[in-house]
Backbone as numpy.savetxt, mean C-alpha at the origin, in Angstrom:
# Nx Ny Nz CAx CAy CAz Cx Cy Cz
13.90 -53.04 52.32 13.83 -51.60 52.31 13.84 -51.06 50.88
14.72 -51.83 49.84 14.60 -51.17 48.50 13.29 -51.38 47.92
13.41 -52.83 48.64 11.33 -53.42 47.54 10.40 -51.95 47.71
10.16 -51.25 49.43 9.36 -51.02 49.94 9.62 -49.10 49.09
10.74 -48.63 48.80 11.09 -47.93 48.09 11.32 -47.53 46.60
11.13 -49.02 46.09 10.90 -48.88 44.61 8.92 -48.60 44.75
8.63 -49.24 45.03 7.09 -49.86 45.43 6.58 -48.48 46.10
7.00 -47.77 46.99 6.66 -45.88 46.73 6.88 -45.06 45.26
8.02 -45.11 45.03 8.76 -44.01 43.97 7.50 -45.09 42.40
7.30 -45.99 42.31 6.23 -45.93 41.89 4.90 -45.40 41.93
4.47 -46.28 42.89 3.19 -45.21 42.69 3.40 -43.84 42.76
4.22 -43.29 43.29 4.86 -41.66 43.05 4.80 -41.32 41.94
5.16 -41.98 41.15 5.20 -41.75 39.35 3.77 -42.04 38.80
3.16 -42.81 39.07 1.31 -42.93 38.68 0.50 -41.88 39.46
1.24 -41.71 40.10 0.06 -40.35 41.28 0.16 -39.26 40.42
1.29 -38.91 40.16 2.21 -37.61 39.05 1.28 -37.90 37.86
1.23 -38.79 37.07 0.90 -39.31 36.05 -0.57 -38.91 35.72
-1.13 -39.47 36.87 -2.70 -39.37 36.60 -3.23 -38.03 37.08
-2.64 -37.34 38.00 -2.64 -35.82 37.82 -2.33 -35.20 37.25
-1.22 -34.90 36.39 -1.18 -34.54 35.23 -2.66 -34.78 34.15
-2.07 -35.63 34.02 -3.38 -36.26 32.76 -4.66 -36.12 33.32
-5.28 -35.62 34.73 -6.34 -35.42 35.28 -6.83 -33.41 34.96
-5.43 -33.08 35.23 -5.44 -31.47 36.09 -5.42 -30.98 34.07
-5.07 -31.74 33.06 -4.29 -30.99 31.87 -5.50 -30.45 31.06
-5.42 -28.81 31.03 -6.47 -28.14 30.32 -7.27 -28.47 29.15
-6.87 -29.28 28.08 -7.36 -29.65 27.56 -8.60 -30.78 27.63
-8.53 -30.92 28.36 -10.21 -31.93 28.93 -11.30 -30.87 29.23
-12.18 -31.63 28.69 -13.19 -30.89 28.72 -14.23 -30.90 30.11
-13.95 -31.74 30.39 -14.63 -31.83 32.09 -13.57 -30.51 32.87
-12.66 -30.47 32.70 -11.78 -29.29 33.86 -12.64 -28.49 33.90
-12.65 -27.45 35.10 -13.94 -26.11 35.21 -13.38 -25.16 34.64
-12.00 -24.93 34.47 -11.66 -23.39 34.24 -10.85 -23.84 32.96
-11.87 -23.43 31.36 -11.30 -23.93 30.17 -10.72 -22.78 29.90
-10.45 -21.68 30.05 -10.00 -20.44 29.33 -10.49 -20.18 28.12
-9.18 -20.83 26.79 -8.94 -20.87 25.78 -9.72 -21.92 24.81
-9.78 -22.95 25.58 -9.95 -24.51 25.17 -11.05 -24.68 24.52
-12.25 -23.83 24.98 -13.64 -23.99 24.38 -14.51 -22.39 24.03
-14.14 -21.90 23.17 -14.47 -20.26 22.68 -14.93 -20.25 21.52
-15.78 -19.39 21.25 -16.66 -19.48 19.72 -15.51 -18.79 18.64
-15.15 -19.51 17.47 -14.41 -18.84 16.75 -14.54 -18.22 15.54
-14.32 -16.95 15.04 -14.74 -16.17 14.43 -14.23 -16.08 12.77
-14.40 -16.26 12.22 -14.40 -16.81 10.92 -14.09 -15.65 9.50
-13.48 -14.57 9.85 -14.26 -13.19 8.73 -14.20 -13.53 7.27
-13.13 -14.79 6.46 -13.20 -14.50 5.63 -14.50 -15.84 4.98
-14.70 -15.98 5.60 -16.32 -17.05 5.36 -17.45 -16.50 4.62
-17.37 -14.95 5.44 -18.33 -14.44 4.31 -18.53 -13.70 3.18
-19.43 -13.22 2.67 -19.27 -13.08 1.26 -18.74 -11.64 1.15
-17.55 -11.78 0.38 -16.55 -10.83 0.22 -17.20 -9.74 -0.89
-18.19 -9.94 -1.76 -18.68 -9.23 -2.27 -19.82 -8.18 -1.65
-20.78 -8.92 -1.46 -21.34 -7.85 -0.34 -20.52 -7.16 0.54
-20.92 -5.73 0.01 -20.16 -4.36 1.02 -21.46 -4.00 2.46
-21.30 -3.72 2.61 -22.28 -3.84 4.42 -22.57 -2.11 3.32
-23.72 -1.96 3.77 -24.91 -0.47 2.94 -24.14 0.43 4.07
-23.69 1.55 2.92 -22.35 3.05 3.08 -21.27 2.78 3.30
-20.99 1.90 2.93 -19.74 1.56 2.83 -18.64 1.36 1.65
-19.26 2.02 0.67 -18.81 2.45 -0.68 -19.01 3.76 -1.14
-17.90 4.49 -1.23 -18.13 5.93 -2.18 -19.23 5.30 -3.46
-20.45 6.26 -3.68 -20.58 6.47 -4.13 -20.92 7.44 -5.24
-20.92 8.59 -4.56 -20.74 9.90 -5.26 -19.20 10.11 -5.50
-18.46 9.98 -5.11 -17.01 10.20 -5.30 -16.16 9.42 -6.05
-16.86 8.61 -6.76 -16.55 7.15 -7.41 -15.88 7.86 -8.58
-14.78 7.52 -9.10 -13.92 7.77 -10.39 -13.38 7.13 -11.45
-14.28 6.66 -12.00 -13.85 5.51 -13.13 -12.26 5.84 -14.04
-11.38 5.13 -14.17 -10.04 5.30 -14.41 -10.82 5.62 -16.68
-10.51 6.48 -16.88 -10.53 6.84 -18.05 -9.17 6.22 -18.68
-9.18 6.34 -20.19 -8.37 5.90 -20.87 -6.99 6.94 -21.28
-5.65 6.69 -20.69 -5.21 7.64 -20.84 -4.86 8.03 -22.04
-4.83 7.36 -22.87 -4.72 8.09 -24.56 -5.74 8.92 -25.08
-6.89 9.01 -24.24 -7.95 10.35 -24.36 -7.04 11.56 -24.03
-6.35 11.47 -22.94 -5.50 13.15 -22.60 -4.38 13.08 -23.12
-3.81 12.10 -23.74 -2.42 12.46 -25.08 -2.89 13.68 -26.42
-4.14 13.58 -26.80 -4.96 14.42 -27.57 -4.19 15.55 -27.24
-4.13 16.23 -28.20 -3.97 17.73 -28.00 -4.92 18.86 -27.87
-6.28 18.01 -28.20 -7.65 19.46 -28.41 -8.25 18.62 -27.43
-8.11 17.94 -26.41 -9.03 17.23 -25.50 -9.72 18.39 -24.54
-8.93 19.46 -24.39 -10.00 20.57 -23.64 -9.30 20.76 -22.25
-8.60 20.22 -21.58 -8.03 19.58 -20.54 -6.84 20.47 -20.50
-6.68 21.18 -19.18 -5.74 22.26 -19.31 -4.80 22.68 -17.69
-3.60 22.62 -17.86 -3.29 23.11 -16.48 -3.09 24.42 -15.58
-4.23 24.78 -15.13 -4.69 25.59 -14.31 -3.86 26.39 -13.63
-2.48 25.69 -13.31 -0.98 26.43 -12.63 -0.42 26.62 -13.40
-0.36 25.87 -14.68 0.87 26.01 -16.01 1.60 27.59 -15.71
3.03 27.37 -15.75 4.10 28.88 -15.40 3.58 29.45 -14.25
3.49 29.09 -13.19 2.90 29.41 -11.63 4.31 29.05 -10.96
4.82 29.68 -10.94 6.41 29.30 -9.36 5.79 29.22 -8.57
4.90 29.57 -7.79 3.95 28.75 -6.31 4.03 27.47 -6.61
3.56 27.35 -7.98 2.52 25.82 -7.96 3.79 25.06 -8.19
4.88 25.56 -8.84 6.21 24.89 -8.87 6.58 24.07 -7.85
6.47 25.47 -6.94 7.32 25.01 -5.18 6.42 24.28 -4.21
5.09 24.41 -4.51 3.92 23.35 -4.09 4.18 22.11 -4.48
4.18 22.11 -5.56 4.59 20.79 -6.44 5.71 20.07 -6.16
7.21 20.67 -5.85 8.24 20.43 -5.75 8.26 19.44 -3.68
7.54 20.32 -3.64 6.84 19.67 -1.87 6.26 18.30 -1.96
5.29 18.41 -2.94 4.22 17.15 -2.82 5.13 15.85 -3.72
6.10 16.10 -4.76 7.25 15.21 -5.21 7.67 14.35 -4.83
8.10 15.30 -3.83 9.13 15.00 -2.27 8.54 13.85 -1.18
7.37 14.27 -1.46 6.86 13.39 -0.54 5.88 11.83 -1.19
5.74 12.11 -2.55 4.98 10.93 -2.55 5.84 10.41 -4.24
6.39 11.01 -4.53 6.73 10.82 -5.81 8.16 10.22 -6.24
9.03 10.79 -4.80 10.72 10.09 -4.60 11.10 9.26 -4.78
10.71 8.19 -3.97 10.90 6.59 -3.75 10.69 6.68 -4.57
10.00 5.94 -5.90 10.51 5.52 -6.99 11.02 6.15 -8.29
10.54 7.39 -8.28 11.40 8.47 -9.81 12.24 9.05 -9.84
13.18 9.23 -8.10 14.14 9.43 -7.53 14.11 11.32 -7.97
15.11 11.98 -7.10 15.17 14.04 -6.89 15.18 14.28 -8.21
15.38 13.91 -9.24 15.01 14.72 -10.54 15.02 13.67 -11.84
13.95 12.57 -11.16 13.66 12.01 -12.47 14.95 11.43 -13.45
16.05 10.96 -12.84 17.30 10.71 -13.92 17.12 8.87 -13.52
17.22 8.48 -14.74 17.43 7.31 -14.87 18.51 6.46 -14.85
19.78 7.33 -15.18 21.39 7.25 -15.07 21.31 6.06 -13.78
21.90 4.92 -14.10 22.52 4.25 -12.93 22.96 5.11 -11.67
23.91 5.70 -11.79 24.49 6.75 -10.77 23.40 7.33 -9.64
22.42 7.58 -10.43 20.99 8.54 -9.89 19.45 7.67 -9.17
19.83 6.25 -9.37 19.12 5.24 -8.95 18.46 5.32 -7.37
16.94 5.04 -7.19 16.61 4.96 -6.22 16.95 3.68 -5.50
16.73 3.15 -4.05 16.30 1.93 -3.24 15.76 0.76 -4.13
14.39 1.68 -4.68 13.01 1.19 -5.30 13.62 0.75 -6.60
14.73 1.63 -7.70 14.95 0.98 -8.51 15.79 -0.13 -8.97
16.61 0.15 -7.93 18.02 -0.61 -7.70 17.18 -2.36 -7.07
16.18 -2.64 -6.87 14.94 -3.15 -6.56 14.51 -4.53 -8.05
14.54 -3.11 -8.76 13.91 -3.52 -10.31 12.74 -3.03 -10.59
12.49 -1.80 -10.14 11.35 -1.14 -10.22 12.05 -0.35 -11.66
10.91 -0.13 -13.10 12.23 1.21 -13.90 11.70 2.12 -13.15
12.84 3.42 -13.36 12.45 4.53 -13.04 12.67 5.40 -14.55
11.12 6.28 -14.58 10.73 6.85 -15.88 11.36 8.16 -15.95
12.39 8.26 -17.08 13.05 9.02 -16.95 12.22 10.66 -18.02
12.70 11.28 -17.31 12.65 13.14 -17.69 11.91 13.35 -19.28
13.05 12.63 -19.87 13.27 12.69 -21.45 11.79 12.16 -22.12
11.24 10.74 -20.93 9.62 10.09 -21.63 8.98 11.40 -20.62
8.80 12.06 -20.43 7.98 12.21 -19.73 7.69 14.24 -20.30
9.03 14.58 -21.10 8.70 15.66 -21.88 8.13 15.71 -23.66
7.77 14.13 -24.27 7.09 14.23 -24.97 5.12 14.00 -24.32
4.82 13.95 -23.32 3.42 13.57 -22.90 3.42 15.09 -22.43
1.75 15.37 -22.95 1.18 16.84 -22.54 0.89 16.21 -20.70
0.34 17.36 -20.31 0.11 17.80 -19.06 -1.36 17.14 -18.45
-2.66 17.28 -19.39 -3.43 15.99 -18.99 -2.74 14.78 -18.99
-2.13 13.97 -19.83 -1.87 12.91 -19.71 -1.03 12.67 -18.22
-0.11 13.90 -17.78 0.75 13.05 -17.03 -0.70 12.68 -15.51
-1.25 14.13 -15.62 -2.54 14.47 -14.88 -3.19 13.20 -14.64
-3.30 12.08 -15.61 -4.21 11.43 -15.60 -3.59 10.11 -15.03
-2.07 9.73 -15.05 -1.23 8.87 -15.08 -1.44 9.41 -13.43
-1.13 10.04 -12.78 -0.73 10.41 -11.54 -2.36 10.60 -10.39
-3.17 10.68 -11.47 -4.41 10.29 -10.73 -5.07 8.82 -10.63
-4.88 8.09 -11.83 -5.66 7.04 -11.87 -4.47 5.60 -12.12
-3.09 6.03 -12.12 -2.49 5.13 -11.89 -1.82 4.18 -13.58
-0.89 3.91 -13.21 -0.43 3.29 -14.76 -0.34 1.12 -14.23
0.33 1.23 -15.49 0.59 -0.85 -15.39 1.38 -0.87 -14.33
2.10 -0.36 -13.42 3.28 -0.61 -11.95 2.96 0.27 -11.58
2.49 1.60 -11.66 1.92 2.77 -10.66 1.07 2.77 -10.04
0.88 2.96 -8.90 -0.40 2.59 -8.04 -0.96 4.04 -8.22
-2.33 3.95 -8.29 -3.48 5.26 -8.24 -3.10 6.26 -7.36
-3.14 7.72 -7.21 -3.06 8.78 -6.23 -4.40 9.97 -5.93
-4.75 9.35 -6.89 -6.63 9.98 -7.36 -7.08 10.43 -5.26
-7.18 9.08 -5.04 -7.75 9.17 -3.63 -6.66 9.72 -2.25
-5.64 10.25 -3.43 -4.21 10.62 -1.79 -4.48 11.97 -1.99
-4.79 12.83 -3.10 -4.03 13.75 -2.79 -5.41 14.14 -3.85
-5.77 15.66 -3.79 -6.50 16.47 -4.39 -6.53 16.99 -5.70
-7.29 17.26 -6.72 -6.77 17.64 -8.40 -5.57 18.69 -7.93
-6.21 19.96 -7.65 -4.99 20.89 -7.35 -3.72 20.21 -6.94
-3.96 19.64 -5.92 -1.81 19.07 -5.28 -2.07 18.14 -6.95
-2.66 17.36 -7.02 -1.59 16.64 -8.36 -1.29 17.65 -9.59
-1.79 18.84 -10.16 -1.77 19.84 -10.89 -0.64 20.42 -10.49
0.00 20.59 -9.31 1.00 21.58 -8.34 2.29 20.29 -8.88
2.24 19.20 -8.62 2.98 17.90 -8.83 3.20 17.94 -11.01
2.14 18.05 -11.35 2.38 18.38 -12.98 3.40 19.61 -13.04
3.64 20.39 -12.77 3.73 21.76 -13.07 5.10 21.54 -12.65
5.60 20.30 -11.80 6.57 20.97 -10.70 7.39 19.80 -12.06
6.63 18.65 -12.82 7.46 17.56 -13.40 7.85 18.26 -14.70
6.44 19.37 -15.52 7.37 19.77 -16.38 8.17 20.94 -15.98
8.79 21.74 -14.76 9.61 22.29 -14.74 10.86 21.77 -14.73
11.14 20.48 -14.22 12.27 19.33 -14.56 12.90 19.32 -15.19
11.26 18.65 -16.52 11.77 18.55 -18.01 12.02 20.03 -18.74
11.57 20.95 -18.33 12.14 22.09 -19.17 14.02 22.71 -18.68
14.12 22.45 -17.49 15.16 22.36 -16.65 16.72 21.68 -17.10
15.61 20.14 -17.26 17.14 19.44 -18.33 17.46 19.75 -20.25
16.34 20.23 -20.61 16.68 20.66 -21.92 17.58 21.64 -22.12
C-alpha cells in the first residue's frame, strides 16, 4: 500500500511539474502571451537633436546677453516702474512667489534669516550685493539667469520682472 502510494504522490509531483512548466507564460507556444511578446518602444534611440518642424520658438527666441553690458551706466536701459508703489506691491507679490525659496522675505543673509534652500548650501545673495548693481543688470540676472540661478525670461513677463526689480530695490533702499 505505501509502494502503491509513493508511486501516485509521484507522478502527482511530475503531473504538477510538467504543467507548470507547460501552462508558464513565458513560452512562446502558450496562446494568450499578454506581456511576453509586444513591440518595444525605444524614445531615447533617436536623434535627440532633431526637433520634429514647430517645435521650437522661433520668433520668441532670446539669446542670454552679457550681463556686464547692463552694469554700464549709459547702456540706455531703464526702469519703467522706478518709484511706482503699485509696481512695489506687484513686485512684492511676484517675490513671494518665485523669488522666496532661495533669497528668503527680505534678502538677509544673517544665519538667523536662512532659507530651507540655504541651510541646503545654496548662498543666499544678500541686500547689501545687490544695492551696488543698477536696475538693468538685476533685470537681466532675473531674466536670463546667473552661474546657480535658473532663467525666469520664459516664467514671467518683462513688466512682472520690472514689478520684481522695483520691489528688490525698495529692500535695498529700506535697509540703508
Amino acid at each position: 500500500m505505501t509502494k502503491k502510494k509513493m508511486i501516485l504522490s509521484g507522478l502527482l509531483v511530475v503531473l504538477t511539474a510538467s504543467l507548470v512548466a507547460a501552462f508558464n507564460r513565458p513560452y512562446r507556444w502558450w496562446p494568450i502571451n499578454e506581456m511576453s511578446e509586444q513591440p518595444i518602444i525605444k524614445p531615447f534611440n533617436g536623434n535627440i537633436l532633431a526637433s520634429p518642424e514647430g517645435s521650437v520658438a522661433v520668433e520668441d527666441w532670446d539669446p542670454a546677453p552679457d550681463r556686464m553690458q547692463f552694469a554700464a551706466a549709459d547702456n540706455g536701459v531703464t526702469n519703467p516702474f522706478a518709484g511706482d508703489a503699485e509696481s512695489v506691491t506687484q513686485g512684492e507679490k511676484l517675490y513671494n512667489i518665485y523669488c522666496i525659496s532661495c533669497h528668503g522675505k527680505e534678502m538677509n543673509d544673517q544665519p538667523g534669516y536662512k532659507t530651507p534652500v540655504q541651510e541646503k548650501g545654496m548662498p543666499g545673495l544678500s541686500i547689501a550685493a545687490v544695492s551696488f548693481r543698477n536696475d538693468p543688470y538685476i533685470f537681466s540676472t532675473i531674466s536670463h539667469g546667473s552661474a546657480i540661478m535658473q532663467r525666469y525670461g520664459f516664467h514671467l513677463s518683462p513688466d512682472e520682472r520690472w514689478h520684481i526689480v522695483s520691489y528688490i530695490r525698495h529692500l535695498a533702499e529700506k535697509t540703508q
